[in-house]
mmCIF file of C-alpha atoms and ligand atoms in Angstrom:
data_model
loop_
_atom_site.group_PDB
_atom_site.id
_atom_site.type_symbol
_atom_site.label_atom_id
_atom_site.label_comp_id
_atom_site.label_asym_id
_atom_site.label_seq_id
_atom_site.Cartn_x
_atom_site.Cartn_y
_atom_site.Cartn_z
ATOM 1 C CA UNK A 1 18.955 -48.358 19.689
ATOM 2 C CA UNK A 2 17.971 -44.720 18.580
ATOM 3 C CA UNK A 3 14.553 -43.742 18.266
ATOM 4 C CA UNK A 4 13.433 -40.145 16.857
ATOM 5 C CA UNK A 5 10.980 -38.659 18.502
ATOM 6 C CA UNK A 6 7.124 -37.836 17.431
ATOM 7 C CA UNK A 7 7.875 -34.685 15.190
ATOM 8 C CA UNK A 8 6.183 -31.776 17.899
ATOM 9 C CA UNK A 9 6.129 -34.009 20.406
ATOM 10 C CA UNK A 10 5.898 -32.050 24.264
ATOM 11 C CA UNK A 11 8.440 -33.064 27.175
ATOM 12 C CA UNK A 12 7.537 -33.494 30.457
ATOM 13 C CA UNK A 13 7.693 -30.820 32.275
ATOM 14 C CA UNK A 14 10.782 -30.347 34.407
ATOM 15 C CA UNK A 15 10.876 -29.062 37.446
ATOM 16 C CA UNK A 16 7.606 -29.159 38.483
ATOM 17 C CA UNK A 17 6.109 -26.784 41.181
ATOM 18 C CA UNK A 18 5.957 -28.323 44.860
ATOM 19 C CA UNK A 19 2.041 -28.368 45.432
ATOM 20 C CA UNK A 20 0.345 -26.026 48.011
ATOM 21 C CA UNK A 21 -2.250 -29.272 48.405
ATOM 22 C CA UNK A 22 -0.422 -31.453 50.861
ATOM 23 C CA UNK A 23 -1.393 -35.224 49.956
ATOM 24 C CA UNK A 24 -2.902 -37.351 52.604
ATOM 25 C CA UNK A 25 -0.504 -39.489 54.163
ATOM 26 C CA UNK A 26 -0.227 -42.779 52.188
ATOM 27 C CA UNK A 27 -1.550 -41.388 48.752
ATOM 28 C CA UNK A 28 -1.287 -43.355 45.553
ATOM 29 C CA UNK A 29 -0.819 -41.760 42.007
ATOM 30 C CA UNK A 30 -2.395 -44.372 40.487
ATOM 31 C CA UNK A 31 -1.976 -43.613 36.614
ATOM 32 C CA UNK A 32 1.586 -42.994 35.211
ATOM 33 C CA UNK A 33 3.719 -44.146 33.052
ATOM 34 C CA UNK A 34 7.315 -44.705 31.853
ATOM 35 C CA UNK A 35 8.805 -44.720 28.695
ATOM 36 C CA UNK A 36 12.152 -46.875 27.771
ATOM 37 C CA UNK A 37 14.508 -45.594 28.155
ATOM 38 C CA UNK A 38 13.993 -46.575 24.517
ATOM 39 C CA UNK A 39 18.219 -47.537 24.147
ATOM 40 C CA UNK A 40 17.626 -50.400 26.878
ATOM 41 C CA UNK A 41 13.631 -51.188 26.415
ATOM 42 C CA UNK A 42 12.740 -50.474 22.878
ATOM 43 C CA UNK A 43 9.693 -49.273 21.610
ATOM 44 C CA UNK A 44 7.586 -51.131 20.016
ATOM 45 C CA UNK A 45 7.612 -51.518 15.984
ATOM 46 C CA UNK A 46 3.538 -51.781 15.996
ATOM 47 C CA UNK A 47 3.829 -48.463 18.324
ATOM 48 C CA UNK A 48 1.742 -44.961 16.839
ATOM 49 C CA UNK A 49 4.338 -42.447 18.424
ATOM 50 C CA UNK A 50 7.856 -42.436 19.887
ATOM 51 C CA UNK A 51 7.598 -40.576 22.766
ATOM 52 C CA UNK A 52 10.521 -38.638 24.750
ATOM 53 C CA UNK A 53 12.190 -41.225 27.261
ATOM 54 C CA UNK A 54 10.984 -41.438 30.957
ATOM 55 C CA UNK A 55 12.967 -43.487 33.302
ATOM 56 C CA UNK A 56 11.917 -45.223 36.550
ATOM 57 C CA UNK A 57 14.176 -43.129 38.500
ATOM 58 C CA UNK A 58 12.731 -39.955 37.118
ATOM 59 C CA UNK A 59 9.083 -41.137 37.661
ATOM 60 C CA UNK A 60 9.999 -42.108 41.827
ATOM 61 C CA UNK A 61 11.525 -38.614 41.917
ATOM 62 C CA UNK A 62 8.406 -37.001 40.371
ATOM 63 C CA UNK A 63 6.517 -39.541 43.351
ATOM 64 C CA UNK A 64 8.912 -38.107 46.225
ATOM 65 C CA UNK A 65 8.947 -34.411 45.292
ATOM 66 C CA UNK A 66 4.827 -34.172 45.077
ATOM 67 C CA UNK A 67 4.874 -36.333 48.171
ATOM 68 C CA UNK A 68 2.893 -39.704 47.189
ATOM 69 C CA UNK A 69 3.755 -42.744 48.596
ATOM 70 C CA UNK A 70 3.140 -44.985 46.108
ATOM 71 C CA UNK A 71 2.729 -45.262 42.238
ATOM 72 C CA UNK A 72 0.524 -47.696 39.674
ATOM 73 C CA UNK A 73 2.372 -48.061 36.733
ATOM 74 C CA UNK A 74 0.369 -48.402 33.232
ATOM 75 C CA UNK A 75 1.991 -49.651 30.340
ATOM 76 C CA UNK A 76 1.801 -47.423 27.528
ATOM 77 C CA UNK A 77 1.002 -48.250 24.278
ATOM 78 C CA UNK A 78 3.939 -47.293 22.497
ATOM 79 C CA UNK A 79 5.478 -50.201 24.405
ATOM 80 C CA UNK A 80 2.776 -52.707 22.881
ATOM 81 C CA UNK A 81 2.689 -56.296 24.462
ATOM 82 C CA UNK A 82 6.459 -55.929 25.935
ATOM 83 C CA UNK A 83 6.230 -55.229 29.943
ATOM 84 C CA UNK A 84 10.048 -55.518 30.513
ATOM 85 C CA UNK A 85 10.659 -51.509 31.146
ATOM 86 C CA UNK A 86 7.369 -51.763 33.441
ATOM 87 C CA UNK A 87 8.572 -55.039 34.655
ATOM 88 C CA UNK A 88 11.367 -53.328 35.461
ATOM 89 C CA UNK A 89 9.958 -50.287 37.066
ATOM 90 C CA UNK A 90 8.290 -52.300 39.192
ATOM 91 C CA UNK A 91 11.163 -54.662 40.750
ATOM 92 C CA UNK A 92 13.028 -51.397 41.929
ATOM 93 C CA UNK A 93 10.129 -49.530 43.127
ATOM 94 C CA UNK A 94 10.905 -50.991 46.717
ATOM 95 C CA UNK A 95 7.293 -52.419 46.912
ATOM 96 C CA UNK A 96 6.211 -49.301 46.488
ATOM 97 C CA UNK A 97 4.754 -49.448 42.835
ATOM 98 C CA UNK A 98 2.460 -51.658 41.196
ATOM 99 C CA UNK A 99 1.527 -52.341 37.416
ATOM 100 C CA UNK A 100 -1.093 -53.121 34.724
ATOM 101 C CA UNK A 101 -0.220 -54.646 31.943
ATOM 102 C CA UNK A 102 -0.984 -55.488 28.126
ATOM 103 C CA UNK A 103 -0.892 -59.100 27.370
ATOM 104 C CA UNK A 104 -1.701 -61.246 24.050
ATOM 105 C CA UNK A 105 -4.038 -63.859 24.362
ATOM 106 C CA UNK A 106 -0.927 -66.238 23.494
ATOM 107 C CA UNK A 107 0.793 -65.707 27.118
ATOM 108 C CA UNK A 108 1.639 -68.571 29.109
ATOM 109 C CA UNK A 109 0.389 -69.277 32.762
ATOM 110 C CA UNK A 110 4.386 -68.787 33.547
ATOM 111 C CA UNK A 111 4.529 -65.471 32.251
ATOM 112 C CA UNK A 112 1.418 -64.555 34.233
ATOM 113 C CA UNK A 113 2.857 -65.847 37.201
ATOM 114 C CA UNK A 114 6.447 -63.909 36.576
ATOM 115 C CA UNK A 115 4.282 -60.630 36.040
ATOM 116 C CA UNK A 116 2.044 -61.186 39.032
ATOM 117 C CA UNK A 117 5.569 -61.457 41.070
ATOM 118 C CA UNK A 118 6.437 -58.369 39.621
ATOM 119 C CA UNK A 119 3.790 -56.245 40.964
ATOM 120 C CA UNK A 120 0.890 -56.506 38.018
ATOM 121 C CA UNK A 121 -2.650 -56.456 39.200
ATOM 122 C CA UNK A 122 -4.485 -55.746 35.868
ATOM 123 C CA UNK A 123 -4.256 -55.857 32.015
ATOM 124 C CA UNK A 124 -5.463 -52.827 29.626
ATOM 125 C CA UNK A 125 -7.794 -52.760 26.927
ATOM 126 C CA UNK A 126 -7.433 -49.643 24.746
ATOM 127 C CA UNK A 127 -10.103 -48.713 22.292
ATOM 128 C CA UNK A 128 -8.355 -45.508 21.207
ATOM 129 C CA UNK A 129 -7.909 -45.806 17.697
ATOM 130 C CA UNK A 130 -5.368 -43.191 16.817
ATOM 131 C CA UNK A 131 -3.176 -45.595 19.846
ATOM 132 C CA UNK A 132 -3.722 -48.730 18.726
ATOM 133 C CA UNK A 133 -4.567 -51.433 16.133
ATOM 134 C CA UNK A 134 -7.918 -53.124 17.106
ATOM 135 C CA UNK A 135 -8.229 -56.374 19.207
ATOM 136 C CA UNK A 136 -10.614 -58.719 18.080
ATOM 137 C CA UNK A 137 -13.162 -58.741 21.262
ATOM 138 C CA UNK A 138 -13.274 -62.649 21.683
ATOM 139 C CA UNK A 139 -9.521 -62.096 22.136
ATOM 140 C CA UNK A 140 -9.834 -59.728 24.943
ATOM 141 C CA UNK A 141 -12.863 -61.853 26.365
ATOM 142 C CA UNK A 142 -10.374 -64.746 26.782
ATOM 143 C CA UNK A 143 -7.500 -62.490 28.402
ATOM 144 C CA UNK A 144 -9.868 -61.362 30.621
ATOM 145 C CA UNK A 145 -10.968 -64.979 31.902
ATOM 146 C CA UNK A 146 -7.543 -65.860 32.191
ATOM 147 C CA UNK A 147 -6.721 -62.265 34.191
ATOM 148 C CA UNK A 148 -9.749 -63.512 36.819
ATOM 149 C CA UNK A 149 -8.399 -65.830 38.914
ATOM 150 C CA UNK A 150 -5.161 -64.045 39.475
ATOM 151 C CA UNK A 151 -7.593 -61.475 41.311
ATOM 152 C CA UNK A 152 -6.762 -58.919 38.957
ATOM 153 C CA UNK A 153 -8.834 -56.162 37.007
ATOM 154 C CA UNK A 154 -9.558 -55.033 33.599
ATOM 155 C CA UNK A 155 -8.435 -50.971 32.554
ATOM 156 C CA UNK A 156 -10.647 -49.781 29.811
ATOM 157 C CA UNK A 157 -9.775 -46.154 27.981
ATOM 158 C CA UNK A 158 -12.358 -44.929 25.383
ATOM 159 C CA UNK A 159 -13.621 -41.956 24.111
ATOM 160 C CA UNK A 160 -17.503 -40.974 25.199
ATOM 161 C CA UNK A 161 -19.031 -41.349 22.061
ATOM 162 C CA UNK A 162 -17.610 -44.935 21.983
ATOM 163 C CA UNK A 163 -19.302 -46.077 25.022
ATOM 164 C CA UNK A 164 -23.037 -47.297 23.588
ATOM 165 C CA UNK A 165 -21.219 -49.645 21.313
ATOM 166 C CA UNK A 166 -18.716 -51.002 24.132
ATOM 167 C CA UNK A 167 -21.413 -50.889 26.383
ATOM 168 C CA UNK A 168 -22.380 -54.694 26.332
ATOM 169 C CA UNK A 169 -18.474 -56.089 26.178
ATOM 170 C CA UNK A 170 -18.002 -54.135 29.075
ATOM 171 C CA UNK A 171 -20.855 -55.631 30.890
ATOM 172 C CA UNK A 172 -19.803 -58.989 30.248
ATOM 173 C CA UNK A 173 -15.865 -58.515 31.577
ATOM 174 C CA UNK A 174 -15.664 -60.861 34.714
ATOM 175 C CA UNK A 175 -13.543 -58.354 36.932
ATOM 176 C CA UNK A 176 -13.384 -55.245 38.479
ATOM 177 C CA UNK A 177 -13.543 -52.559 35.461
ATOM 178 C CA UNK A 178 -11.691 -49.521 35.920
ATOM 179 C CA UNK A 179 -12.341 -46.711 33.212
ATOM 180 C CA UNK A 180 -9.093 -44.104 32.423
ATOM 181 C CA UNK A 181 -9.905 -40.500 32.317
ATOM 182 C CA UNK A 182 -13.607 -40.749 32.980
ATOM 183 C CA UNK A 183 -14.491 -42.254 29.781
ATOM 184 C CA UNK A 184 -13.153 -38.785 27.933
ATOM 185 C CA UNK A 185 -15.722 -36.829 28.080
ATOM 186 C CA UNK A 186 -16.278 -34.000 25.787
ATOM 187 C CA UNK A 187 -16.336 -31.503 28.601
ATOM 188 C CA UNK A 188 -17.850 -28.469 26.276
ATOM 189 C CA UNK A 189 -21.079 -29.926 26.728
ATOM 190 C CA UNK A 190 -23.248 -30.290 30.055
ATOM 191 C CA UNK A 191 -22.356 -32.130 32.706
ATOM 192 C CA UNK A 192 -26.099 -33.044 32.879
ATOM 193 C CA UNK A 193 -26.272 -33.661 29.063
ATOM 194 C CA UNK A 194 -27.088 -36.637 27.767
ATOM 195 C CA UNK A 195 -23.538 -37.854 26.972
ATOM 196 C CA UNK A 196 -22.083 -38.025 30.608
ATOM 197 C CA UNK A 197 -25.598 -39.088 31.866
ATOM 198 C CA UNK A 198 -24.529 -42.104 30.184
ATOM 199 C CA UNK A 199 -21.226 -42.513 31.820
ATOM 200 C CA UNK A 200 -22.836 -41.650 35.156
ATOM 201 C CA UNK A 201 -25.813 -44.574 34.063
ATOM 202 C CA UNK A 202 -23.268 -47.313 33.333
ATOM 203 C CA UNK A 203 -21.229 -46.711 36.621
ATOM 204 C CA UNK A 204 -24.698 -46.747 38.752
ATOM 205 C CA UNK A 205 -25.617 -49.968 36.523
ATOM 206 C CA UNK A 206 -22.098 -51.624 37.359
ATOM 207 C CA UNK A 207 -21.206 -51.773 40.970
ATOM 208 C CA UNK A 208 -17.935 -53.560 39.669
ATOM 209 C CA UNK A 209 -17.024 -50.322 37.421
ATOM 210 C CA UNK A 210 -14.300 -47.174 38.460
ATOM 211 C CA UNK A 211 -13.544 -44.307 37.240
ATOM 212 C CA UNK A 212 -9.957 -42.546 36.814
ATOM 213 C CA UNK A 213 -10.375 -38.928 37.700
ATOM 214 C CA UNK A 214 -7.946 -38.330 36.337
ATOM 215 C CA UNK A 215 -6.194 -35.784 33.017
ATOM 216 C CA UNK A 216 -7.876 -32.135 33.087
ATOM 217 C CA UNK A 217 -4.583 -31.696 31.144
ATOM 218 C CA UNK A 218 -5.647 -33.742 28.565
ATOM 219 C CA UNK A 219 -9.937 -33.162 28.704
ATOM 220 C CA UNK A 220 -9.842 -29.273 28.798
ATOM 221 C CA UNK A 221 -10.390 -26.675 26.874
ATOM 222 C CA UNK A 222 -10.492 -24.183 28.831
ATOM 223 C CA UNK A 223 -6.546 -24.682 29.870
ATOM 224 C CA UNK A 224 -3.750 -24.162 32.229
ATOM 225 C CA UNK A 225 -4.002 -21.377 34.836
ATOM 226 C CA UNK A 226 -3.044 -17.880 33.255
ATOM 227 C CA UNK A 227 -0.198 -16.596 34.469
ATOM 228 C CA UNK A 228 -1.832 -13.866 35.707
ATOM 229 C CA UNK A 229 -3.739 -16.231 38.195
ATOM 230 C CA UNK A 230 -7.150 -14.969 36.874
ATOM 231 C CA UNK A 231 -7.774 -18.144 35.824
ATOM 232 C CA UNK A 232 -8.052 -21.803 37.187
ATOM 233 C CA UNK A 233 -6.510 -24.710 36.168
ATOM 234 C CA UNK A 234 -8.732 -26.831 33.661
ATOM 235 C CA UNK A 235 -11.719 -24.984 35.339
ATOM 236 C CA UNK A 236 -14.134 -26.596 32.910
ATOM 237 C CA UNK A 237 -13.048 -30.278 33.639
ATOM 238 C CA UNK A 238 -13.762 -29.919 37.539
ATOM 239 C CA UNK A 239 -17.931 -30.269 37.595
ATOM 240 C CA UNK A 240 -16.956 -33.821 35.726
ATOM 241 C CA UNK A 241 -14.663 -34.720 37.816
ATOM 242 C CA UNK A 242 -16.178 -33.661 41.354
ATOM 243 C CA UNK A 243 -19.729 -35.249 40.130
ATOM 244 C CA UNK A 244 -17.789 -38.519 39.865
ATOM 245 C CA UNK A 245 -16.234 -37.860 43.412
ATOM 246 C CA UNK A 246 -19.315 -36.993 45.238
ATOM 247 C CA UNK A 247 -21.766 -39.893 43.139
ATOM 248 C CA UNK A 248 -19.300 -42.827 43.572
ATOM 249 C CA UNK A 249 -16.498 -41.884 46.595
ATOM 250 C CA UNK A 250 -15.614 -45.439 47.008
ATOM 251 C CA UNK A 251 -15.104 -46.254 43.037
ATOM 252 C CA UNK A 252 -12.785 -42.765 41.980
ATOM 253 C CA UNK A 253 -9.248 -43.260 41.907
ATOM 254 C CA UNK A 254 -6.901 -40.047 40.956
ATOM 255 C CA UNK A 255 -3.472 -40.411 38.613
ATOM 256 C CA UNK A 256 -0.990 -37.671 37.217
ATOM 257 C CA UNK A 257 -0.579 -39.488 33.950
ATOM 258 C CA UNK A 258 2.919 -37.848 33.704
ATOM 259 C CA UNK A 259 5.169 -37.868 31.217
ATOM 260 C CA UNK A 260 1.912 -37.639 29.770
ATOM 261 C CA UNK A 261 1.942 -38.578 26.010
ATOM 262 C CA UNK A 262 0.552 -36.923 23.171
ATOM 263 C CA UNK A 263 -0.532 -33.522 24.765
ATOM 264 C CA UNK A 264 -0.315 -31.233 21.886
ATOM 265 C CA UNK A 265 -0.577 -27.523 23.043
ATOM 266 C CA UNK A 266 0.726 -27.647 26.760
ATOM 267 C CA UNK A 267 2.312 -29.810 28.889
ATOM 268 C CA UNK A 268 1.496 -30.081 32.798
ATOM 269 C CA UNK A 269 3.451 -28.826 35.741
ATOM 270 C CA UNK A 270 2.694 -31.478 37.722
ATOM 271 C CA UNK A 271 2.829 -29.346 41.021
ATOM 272 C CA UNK A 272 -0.438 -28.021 39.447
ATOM 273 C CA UNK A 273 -1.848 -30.868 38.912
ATOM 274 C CA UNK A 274 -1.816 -32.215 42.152
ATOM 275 C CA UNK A 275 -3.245 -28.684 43.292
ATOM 276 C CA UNK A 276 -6.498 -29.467 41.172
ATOM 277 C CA UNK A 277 -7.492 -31.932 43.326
ATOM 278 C CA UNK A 278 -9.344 -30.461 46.068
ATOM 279 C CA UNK A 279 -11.417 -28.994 43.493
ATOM 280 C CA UNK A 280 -13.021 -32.371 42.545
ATOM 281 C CA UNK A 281 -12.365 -33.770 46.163
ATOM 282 C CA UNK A 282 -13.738 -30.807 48.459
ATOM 283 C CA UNK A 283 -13.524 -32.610 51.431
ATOM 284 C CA UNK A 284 -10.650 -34.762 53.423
ATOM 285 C CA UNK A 285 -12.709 -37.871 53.484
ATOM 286 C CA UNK A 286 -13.266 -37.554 49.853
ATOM 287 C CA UNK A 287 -9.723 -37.136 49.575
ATOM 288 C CA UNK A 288 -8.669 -40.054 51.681
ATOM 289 C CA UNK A 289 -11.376 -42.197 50.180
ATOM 290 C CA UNK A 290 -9.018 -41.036 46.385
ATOM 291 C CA UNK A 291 -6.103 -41.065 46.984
ATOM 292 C CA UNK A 292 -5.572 -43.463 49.828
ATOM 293 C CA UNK A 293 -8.233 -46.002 50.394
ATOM 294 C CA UNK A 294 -9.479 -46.991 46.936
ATOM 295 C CA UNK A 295 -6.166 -47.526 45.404
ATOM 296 C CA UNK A 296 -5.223 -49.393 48.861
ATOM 297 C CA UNK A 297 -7.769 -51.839 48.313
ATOM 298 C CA UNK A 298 -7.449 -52.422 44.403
ATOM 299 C CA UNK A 299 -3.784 -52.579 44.516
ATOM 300 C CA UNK A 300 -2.865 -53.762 47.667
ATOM 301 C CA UNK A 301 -5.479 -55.355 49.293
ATOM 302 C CA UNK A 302 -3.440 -57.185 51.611
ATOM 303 C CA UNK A 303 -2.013 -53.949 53.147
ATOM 304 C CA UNK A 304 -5.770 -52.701 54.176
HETATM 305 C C1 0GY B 401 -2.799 -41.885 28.755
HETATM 306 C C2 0GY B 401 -3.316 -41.340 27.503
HETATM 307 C C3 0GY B 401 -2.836 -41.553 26.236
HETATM 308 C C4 0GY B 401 -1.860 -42.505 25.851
HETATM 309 C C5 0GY B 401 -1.709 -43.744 26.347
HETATM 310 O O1 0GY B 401 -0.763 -45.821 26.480
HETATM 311 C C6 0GY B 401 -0.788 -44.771 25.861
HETATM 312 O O2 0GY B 401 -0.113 -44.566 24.869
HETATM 313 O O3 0GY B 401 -2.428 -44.115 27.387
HETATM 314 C C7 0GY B 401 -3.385 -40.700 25.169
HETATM 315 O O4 0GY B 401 -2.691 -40.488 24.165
HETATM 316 O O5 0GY B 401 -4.542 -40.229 25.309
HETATM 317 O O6 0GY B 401 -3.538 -42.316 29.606
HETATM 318 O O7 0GY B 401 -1.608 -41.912 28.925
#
C-alpha cells in the first residue's frame, strides 16, 4: 500500500551529529518511535497524519551511532490499536528494546500474553486531541485493571492546561503513571508560575507518577542552536527540565522521540539532542539515575 504523506510534513533528520556528551554505559532512550514502513504495516484509517516511514533498522542505527544501549519503543498514534510494526520492532531488537502499547478494551488475555512476550511493559493513553479521537474514561479505567497484573504501567501525554480536569482519573490509575514530555508545558511562562507548580504538585502528591524529560524540540520556543553557536539548544526548555531532574532523580526518564512527528518549523539533529542533556542532568549521578537506572528498573526489572 501507498500512503501520501502529511502535506509539509518534516523528515527525520539524516545524518545526525555524533554527540560530544558520551552516554553512560548502559543508557536507555526510552521514548521513540517507528513508523511502518507503511507498504508492510499500514497506517491506520482512524490515524490524524501519515507520517514519513521509519523502519526498525533505521531506529537501532540511530541507537548505535548516539551510543545507547537500549531503546523503549512507543506506539504512535498514527498506527492506532495495531502493534504489529512495534511488535515487530521489538522481536528483532535482540532483547535490546522494549514497548508500550495501545490496546482496546476488547483485547483478549491471549493477545496480552503474545504482546507481553514481545517485549510490552505498558499501554498509552493519549489525551491530545488534534492525535486522537477521545476514549471514553471507563474504557481506559478497565484497560488499565487489566494492564495491572501483567506488572505493567500506564503512559499518559497531555497538554498543561489539561491536567486539573485529568487530575482525578489519573489519581485513580492502579499502576505506575509515567507522563510524556513533562505534561507540555507552556515553557514561555515561569517555571515557578502557577501552571508547572501544578505539574510539580501532582508528581510530589503521586509517588507512583514519572515524568519524560524529554522533547525541547517539540516545547521550545526559543529553538535550535544558531549556527553561529551564540545560542543554545532549546535554552528556554532546560529550567523545566533540570527542576524535574533535581526534584524527582529517581522518577525522570529521558527519550529522543525521533523520527519525531508533527514538528512543524525544524526538525532535530539528534546528535544535539543527546548533547542537551547535561544541561537538565548536571551531574553523573543524575545522569546515571536518567538514563540508566530508572529505565532499568521500569523496563527491565529483572536485569537490576
Ligand atoms: C510524541 C509526540 C506526538 C505524537 C505522538 O503518537 C503520536 O502520534 O506521540 C505529537 O504530535 O506531539 O511523543 O511523539
Amino acid at each position: 500500500m501507498h500512503f501520501e504523506k502529511t502535506p509539509g510534513w518534516l523528515d527525520w533528520y539524516q545524518g545526525p551529529s555524533t554527540p560530544r556528551f558520551a552516554l553512560p554505559p548502559g543508557s536507555v532512550d526510552a521514548h521513540c518511535h517507528v513508523f511502518g514502513p507503511g507498504a508492510r504495516f499500514p497506517y491506520a484509517p482512524e490515524r490524524k497524519y501519515t507520517p514519513c516511514d521509519a523502519s526498525r533498522a533505521q531506529l537501532f542505527a540511530l541507537r548505535d551511532h548516539l551510543g545507547f544501549a537500549r531503546n523503549v519503543i512507543v506506539q504512535a498514534t498514527c498506527h492506532g490499536a495495531d502493534n504489529s510494526a512495534l511488535v515487530d520492532a521489538l522481536r528483532n531488537s535482540g532483547g535490546r528494546a522494549r514497548g508500550v502499547a495501545t490496546v482496546r478494551r476488547a483485547i483478549g488475555d491471549a493477545e496480552l500474553q503474545r504482546l507481553h512476550a514481545a517485549g510490552v511493559r505498558g499501554v498509552r493513553f493519549n489525551f491530545v486531541k488534534r492525535l486522537v479521537d477521545c476514549t471514553p474514561r471507563d474504557e481506559l479505567m478497565d484497560i488499565a485493571a487489566r494492564i495491572a497484573p501483567l506488572g505493567w504501567h500506564v503512559v499518559v501525554y497531555f497538554e498543561a492546561a489539561d491536567l486539573p480536569e485529568l487530575w482525578d482519573f489519573f489519581s485513580a490509575l492502579p499502576t505506575t503513571v509515567v507522563v510524556d514530555h513533562m505534561g507540555r508545558p507552556d515553557v514561555t511562562r515561569p517555571v515557578e508560575g502557577p501552571e508547572f507548580a501544578l505539574f510539580e504538585r501532582f508528581m510530589r502528591a503521586h509517588p507512583n507518577v514519572w515524568s519524560k524529560v524529554s522533547c525541547p524540540e517539540r516545547l521550545s520556543r526559543s529553538g535550535p542552536p544558531a549556527l553561529d553557536g551564540q545560542r543554545a539548544a532549546y535554552r528556554d526548555v532546560v529550567p523545566f527540565a533540570r527542576h524535574l531532574v533535581e526534584t524527582f532523580p529517581d522518577r525522570v526518564l529521558w527519550g529522543t522521540d525521533w523520527p519525531h512527528p508533527n514538528l512543524k518549523d525544524h526538525m532535530p539533529d539528534d546528535g544535539l539532542l543527546v548533547d542537551f542533556i547535561p544541561h537538565i542532568a548536571p551531574t553523573l549521578d543524575l545522569q546515571r539515575r536518567l538514563l540508566v537506572d530508572n529505565p532499568m528498573r521500569l523496563y527491565w526489572p529483572e536485569e537490576v
